[in-house]
Short mmCIF file of C-alpha atoms in Angstrom, two decimals:
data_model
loop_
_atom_site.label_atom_id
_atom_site.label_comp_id
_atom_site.label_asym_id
_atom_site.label_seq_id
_atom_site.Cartn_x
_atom_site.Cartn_y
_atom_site.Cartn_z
CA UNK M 30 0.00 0.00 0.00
CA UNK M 31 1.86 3.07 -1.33
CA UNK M 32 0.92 6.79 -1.33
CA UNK M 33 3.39 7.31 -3.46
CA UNK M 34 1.56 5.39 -6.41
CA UNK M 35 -1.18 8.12 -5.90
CA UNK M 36 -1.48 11.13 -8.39
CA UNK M 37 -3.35 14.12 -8.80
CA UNK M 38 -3.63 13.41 -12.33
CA UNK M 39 -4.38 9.67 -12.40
CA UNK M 40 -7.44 9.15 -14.61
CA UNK M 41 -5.93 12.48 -17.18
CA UNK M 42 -5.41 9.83 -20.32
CA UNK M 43 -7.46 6.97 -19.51
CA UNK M 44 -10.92 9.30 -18.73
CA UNK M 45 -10.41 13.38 -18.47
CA UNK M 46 -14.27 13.65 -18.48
CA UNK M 47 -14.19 11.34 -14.76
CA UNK M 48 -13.68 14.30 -12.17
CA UNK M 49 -16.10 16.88 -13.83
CA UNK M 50 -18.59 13.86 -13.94
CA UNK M 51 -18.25 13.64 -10.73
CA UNK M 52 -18.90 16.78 -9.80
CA UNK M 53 -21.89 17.61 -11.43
CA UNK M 54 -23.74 14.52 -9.79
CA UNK M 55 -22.66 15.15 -6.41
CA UNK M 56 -24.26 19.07 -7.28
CA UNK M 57 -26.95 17.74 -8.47
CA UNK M 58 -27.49 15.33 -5.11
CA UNK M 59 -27.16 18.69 -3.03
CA UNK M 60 -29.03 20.55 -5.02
CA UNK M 61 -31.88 18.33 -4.48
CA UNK M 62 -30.92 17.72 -0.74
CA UNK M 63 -29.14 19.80 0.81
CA UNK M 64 -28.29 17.53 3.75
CA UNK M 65 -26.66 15.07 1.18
CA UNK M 66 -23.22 16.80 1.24
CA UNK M 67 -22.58 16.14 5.35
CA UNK M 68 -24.19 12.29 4.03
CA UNK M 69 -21.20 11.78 1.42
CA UNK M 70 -18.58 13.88 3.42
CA UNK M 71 -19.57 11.21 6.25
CA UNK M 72 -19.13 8.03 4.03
CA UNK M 73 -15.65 9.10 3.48
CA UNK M 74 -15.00 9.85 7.00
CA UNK M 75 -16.44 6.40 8.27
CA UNK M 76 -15.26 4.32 5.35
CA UNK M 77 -11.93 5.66 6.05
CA UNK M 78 -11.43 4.55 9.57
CA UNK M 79 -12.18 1.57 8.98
CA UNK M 80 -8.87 0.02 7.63
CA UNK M 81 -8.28 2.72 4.73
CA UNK M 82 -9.85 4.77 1.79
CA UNK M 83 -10.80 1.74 0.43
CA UNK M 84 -14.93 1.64 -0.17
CA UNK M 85 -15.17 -1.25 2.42
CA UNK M 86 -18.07 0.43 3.88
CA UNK M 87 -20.19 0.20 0.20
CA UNK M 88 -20.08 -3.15 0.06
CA UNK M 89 -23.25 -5.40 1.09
CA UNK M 90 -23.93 -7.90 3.24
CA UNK M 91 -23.48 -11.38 1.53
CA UNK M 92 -22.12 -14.66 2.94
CA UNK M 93 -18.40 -13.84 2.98
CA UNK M 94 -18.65 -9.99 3.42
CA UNK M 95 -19.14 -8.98 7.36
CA UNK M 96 -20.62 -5.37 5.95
CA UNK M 97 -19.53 -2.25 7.85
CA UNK M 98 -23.23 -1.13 6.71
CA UNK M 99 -24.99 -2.70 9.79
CA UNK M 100 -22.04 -1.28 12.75
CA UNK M 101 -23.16 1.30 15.28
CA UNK M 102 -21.18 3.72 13.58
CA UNK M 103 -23.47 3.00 10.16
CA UNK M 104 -26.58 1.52 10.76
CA UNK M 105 -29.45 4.20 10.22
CA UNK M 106 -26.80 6.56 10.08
CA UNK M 107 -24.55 6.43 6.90
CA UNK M 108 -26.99 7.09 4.17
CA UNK M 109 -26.21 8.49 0.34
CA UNK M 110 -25.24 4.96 -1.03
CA UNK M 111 -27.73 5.30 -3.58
CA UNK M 112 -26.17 8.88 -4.72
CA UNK M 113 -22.74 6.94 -5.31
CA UNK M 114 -24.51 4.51 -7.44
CA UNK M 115 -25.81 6.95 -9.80
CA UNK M 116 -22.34 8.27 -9.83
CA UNK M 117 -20.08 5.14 -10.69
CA UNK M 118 -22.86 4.29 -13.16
CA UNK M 119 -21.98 7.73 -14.54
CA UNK M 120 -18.28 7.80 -14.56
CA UNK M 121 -18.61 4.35 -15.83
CA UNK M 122 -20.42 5.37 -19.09
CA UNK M 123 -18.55 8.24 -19.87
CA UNK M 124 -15.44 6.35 -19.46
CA UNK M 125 -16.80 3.31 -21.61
CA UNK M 126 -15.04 1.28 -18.66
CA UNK M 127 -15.30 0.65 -15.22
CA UNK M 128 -12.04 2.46 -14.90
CA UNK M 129 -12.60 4.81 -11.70
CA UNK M 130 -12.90 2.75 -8.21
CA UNK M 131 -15.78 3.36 -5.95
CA UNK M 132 -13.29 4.68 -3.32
CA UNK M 133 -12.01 7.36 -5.52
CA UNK M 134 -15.16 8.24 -6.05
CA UNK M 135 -15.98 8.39 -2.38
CA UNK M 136 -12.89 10.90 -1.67
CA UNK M 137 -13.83 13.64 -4.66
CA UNK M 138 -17.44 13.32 -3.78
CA UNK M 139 -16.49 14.54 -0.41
CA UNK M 140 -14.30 17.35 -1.68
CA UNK M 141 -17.34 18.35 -4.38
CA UNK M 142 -19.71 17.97 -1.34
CA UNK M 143 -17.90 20.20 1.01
CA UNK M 144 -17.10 22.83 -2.30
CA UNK M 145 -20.90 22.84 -3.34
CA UNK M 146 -21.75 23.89 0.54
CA UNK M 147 -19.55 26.91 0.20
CA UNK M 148 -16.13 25.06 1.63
CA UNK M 149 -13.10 24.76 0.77
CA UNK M 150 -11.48 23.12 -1.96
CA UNK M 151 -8.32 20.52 -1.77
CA UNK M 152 -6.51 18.46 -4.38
CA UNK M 153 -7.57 14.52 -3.84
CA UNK M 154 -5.08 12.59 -5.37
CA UNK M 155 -6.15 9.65 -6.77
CA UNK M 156 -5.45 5.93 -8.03
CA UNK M 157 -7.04 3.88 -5.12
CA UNK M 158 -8.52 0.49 -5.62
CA UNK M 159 -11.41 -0.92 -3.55
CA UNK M 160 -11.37 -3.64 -1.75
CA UNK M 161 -12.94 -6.83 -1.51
CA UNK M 162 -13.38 -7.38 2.33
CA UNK M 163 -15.56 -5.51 5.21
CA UNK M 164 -15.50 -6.13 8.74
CA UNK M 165 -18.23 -4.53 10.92
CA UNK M 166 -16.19 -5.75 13.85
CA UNK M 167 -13.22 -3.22 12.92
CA UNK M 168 -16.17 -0.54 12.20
CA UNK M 169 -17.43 -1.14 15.67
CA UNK M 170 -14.28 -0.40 17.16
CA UNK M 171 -12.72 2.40 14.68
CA UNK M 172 -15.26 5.02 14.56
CA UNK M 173 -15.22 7.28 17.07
CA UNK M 174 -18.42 7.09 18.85
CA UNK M 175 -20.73 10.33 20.22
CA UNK M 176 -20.07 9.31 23.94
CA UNK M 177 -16.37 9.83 23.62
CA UNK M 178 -14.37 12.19 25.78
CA UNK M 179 -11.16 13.74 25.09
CA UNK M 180 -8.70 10.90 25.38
CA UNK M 181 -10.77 8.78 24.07
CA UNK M 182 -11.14 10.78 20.57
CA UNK M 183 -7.32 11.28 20.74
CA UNK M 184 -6.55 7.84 21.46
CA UNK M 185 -8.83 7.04 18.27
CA UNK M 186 -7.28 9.35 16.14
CA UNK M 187 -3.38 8.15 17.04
CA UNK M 188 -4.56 4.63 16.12
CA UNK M 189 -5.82 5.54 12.50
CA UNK M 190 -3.84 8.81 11.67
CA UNK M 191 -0.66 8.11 13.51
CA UNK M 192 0.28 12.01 13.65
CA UNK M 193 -1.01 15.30 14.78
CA UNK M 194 -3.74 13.29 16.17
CA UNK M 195 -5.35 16.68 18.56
CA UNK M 196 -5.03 19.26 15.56
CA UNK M 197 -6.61 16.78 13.06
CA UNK M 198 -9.17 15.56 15.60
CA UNK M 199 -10.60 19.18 16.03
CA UNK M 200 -10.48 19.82 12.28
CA UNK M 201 -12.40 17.24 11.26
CA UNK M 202 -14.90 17.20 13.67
CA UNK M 203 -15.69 20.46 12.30
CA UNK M 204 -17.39 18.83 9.38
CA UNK M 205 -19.81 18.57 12.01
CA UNK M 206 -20.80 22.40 10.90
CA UNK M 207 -23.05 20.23 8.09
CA UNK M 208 -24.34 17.57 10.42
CA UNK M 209 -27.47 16.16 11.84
CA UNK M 210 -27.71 13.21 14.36
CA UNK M 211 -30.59 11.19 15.84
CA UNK M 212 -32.12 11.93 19.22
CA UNK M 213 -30.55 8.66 20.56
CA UNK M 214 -26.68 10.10 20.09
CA UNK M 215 -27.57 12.94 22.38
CA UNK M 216 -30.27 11.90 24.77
CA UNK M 217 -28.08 11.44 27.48
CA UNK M 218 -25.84 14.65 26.80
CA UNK M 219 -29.74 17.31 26.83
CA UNK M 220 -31.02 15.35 30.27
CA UNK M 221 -28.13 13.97 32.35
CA UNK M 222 -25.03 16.43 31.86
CA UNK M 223 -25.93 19.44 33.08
CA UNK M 224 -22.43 20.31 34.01
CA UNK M 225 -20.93 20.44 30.36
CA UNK M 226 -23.98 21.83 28.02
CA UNK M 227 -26.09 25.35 28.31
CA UNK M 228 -29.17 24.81 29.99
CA UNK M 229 -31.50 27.20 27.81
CA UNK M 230 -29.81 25.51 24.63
CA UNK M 231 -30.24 21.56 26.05
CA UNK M 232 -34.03 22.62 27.02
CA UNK M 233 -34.49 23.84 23.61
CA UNK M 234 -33.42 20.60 22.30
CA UNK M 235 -36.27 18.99 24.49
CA UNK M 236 -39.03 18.98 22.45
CA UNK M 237 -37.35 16.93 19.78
CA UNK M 238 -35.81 14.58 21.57
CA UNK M 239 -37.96 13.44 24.60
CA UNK M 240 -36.51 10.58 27.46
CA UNK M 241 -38.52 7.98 26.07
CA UNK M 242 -39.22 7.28 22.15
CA UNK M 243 -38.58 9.71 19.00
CA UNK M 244 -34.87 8.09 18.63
CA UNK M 245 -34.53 8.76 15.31
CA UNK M 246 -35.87 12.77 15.50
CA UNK M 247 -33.15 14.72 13.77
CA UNK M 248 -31.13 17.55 15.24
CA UNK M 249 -28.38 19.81 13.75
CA UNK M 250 -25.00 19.73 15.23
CA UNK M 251 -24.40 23.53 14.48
CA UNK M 252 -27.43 26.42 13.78
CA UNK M 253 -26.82 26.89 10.00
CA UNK M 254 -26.30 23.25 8.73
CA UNK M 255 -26.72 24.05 5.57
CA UNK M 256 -23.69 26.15 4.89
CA UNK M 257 -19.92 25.35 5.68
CA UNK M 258 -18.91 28.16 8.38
CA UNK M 259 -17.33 28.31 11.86
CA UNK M 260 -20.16 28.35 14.00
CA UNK M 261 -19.73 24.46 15.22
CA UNK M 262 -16.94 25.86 17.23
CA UNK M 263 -18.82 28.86 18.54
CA UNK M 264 -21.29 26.96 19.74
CA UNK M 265 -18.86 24.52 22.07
CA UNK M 266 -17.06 28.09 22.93
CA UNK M 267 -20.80 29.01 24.59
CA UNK M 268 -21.08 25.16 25.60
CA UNK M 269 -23.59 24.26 23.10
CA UNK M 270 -22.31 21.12 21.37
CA UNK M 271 -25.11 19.04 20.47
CA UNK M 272 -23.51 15.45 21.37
CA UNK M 273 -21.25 14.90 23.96
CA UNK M 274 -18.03 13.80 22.06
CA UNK M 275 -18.27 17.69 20.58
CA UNK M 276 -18.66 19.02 23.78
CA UNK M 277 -15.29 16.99 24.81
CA UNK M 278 -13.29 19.11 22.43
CA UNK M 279 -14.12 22.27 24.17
CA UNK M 280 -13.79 20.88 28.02
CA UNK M 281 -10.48 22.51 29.86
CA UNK M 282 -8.44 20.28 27.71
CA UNK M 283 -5.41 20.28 25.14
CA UNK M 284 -7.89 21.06 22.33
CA UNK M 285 -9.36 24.39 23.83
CA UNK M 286 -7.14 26.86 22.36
CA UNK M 287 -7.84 25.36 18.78
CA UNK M 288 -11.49 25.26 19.35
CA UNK M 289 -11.28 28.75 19.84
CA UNK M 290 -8.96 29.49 17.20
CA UNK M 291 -11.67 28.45 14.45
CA UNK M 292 -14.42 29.81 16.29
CA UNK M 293 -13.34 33.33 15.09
CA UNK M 294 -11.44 32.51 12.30
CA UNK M 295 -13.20 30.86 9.22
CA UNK M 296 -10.40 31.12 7.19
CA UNK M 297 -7.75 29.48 9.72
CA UNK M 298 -10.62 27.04 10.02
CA UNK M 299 -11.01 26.20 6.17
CA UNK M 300 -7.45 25.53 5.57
CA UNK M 301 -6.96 23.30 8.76
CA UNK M 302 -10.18 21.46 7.83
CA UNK M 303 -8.73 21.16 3.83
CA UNK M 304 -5.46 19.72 4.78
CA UNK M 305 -6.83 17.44 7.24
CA UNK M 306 -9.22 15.71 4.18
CA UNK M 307 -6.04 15.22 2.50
CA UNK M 308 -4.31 13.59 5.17
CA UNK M 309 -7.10 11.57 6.21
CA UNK M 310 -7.86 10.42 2.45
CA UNK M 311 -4.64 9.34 2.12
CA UNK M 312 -4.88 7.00 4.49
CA UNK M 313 -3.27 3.14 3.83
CA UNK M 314 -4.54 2.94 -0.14
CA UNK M 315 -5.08 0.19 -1.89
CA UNK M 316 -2.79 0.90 -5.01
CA UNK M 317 -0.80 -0.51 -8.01
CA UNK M 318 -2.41 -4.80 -8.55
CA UNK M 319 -4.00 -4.63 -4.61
CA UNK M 320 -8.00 -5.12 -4.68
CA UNK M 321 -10.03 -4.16 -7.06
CA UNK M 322 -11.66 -1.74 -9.20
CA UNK M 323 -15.48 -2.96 -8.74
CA UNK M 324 -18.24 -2.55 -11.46
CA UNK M 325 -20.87 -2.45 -8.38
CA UNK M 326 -19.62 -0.20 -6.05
CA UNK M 327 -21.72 -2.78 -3.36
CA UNK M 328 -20.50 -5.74 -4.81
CA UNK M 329 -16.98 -7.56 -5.09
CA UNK M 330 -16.46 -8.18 -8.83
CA UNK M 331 -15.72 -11.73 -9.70
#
């Protein structure tokens, strides 16, 4: 598994029309829900963790794939499968080939999510293959979970990113700016932990979310979820974070400072958030003869 067999212009002779193909479905998919672009930004994030940029977390359940789709991390959760569908099917007919692997098109989708949104921009190299194993066991214990403190989320980020685990940590989790989670994630955060969240902003929450039933009742994780911006981190400044593993950034720990860095600072934000995609997309490809490129992005190709 090299980086180094990754390139910016990978697909330039064998299918220029790929990455603007790309791009216009994953506008088109925000365009018609706006919500979509946190959906595909999170498929990258979770399929990611779990051993690689590798599409792992695509593939179905089947007798010899253990599929990532039904871990905690995933089930009800990761959603926008169908989106990537339409997209491979796409790319594929344009290129006359299945030539472009499902986890390439997982890591510009992101980028083309996160650009359509009003975000920044990054260079994704490319040239990953997809693999053709799953293991909901190693989603189960990858993903960092929404009842996570501090160590715990920088524990979980030294184990998959090796390096600069608290910077990354805190720029990534402010994808969160686009996010929505289920009343279940933060039940416990709105009634039991009145020590860590603002009271008028956890009774506000309430309503949606009461002790008993309404699990899957949708909340946003920042006030303006539809547009890339800083105020994720202003609202753990003022003790607002919606789930408690956001809170946990902004808690008298190492991450503080940084936390209040981006709070005030979009643009210090932004570029923090844009390098960490690349980092985190680079993580342990499958290059050069390893896996696959699949024709179903939820199937192993015999």
């Amino acid at each position: 598994m090299s980086l180094s067999d990754l390139s910016d212009d990978f697909y330039d002779d064998v299918c220029p029309e790929a990455l603007p193909t790309i791009k216009r479905a994953v506008e088109d998919a925000v365009r018609q829900e706006r919500r979509m672009g946190a959906s595909l930004l999170r498929l990258h994030f979770h399929d990611c963790f779990v051993n690689g940029c590798d599409a792992s977390v695509l593939l179905d359940q089947t007798s010899t794939i253990d599929s990532g789709k039904t871990s905690r991390a995933n089930n009800n959760f990761a959603r926008g499968f169908e989106v990537i569908d339409r997209i491979k099917s796409k790319v594929d007919k344009i290129c006359g080939r299945p030539v472009v692997s499902c986890a390439d098109i997982l890591a510009v989708a992101a980028r083309d999510s996160l650009v359509a949104l009003h975000g920044p921009t990054w260079e994704v190299l490319l040239g990953r293959r997809d693999s053709t194993t799953a293991s909901r066991t190693s989603a189960n214990n990858d993903i960092p979970t929404p009842l996570m403190d501090l160590p715990a989320l920088i524990d979980n980020f030294k184990k998959q990113v090796k390096i600069l685990a608290p910077p990354l940590l805190v720029a990534l989790s402010g994808g969160h700016t686009l996010e929505f989670d289920q009343c279940f994630t933060f039940r416990i955060h709105i009634y039991n932990e009145t020590n860590n969240i603002d009271s008028t902003f956890a009774s506000q929450r309430l309503a949606n979310c009461p002790r008993s039933g309404g699990d899957s009742n949708l909340a946003s994780l920042d006030p303006t979820p539809a547009l890339f911006d800083s105020k994720y981190f202003s609202n753990l400044v003022s003790t607002k974070g919606l789930l408690h593993s956001d809170q946990a950034l902004f808690s008298g720990g190492e991450t503080d400072e940084l936390i209040k860095t981006y709070s005030t600072n979009l643009g210090t934000f932004s570029k923090a958030f844009a390098d960490s995609m690349i980092k985190m997309g680079n993580m342990k490809p499958l290059t050069g003869n390893q896996g696959q490129i699949r024709v179903d992005c939820r199937r192993v190709s015999q």
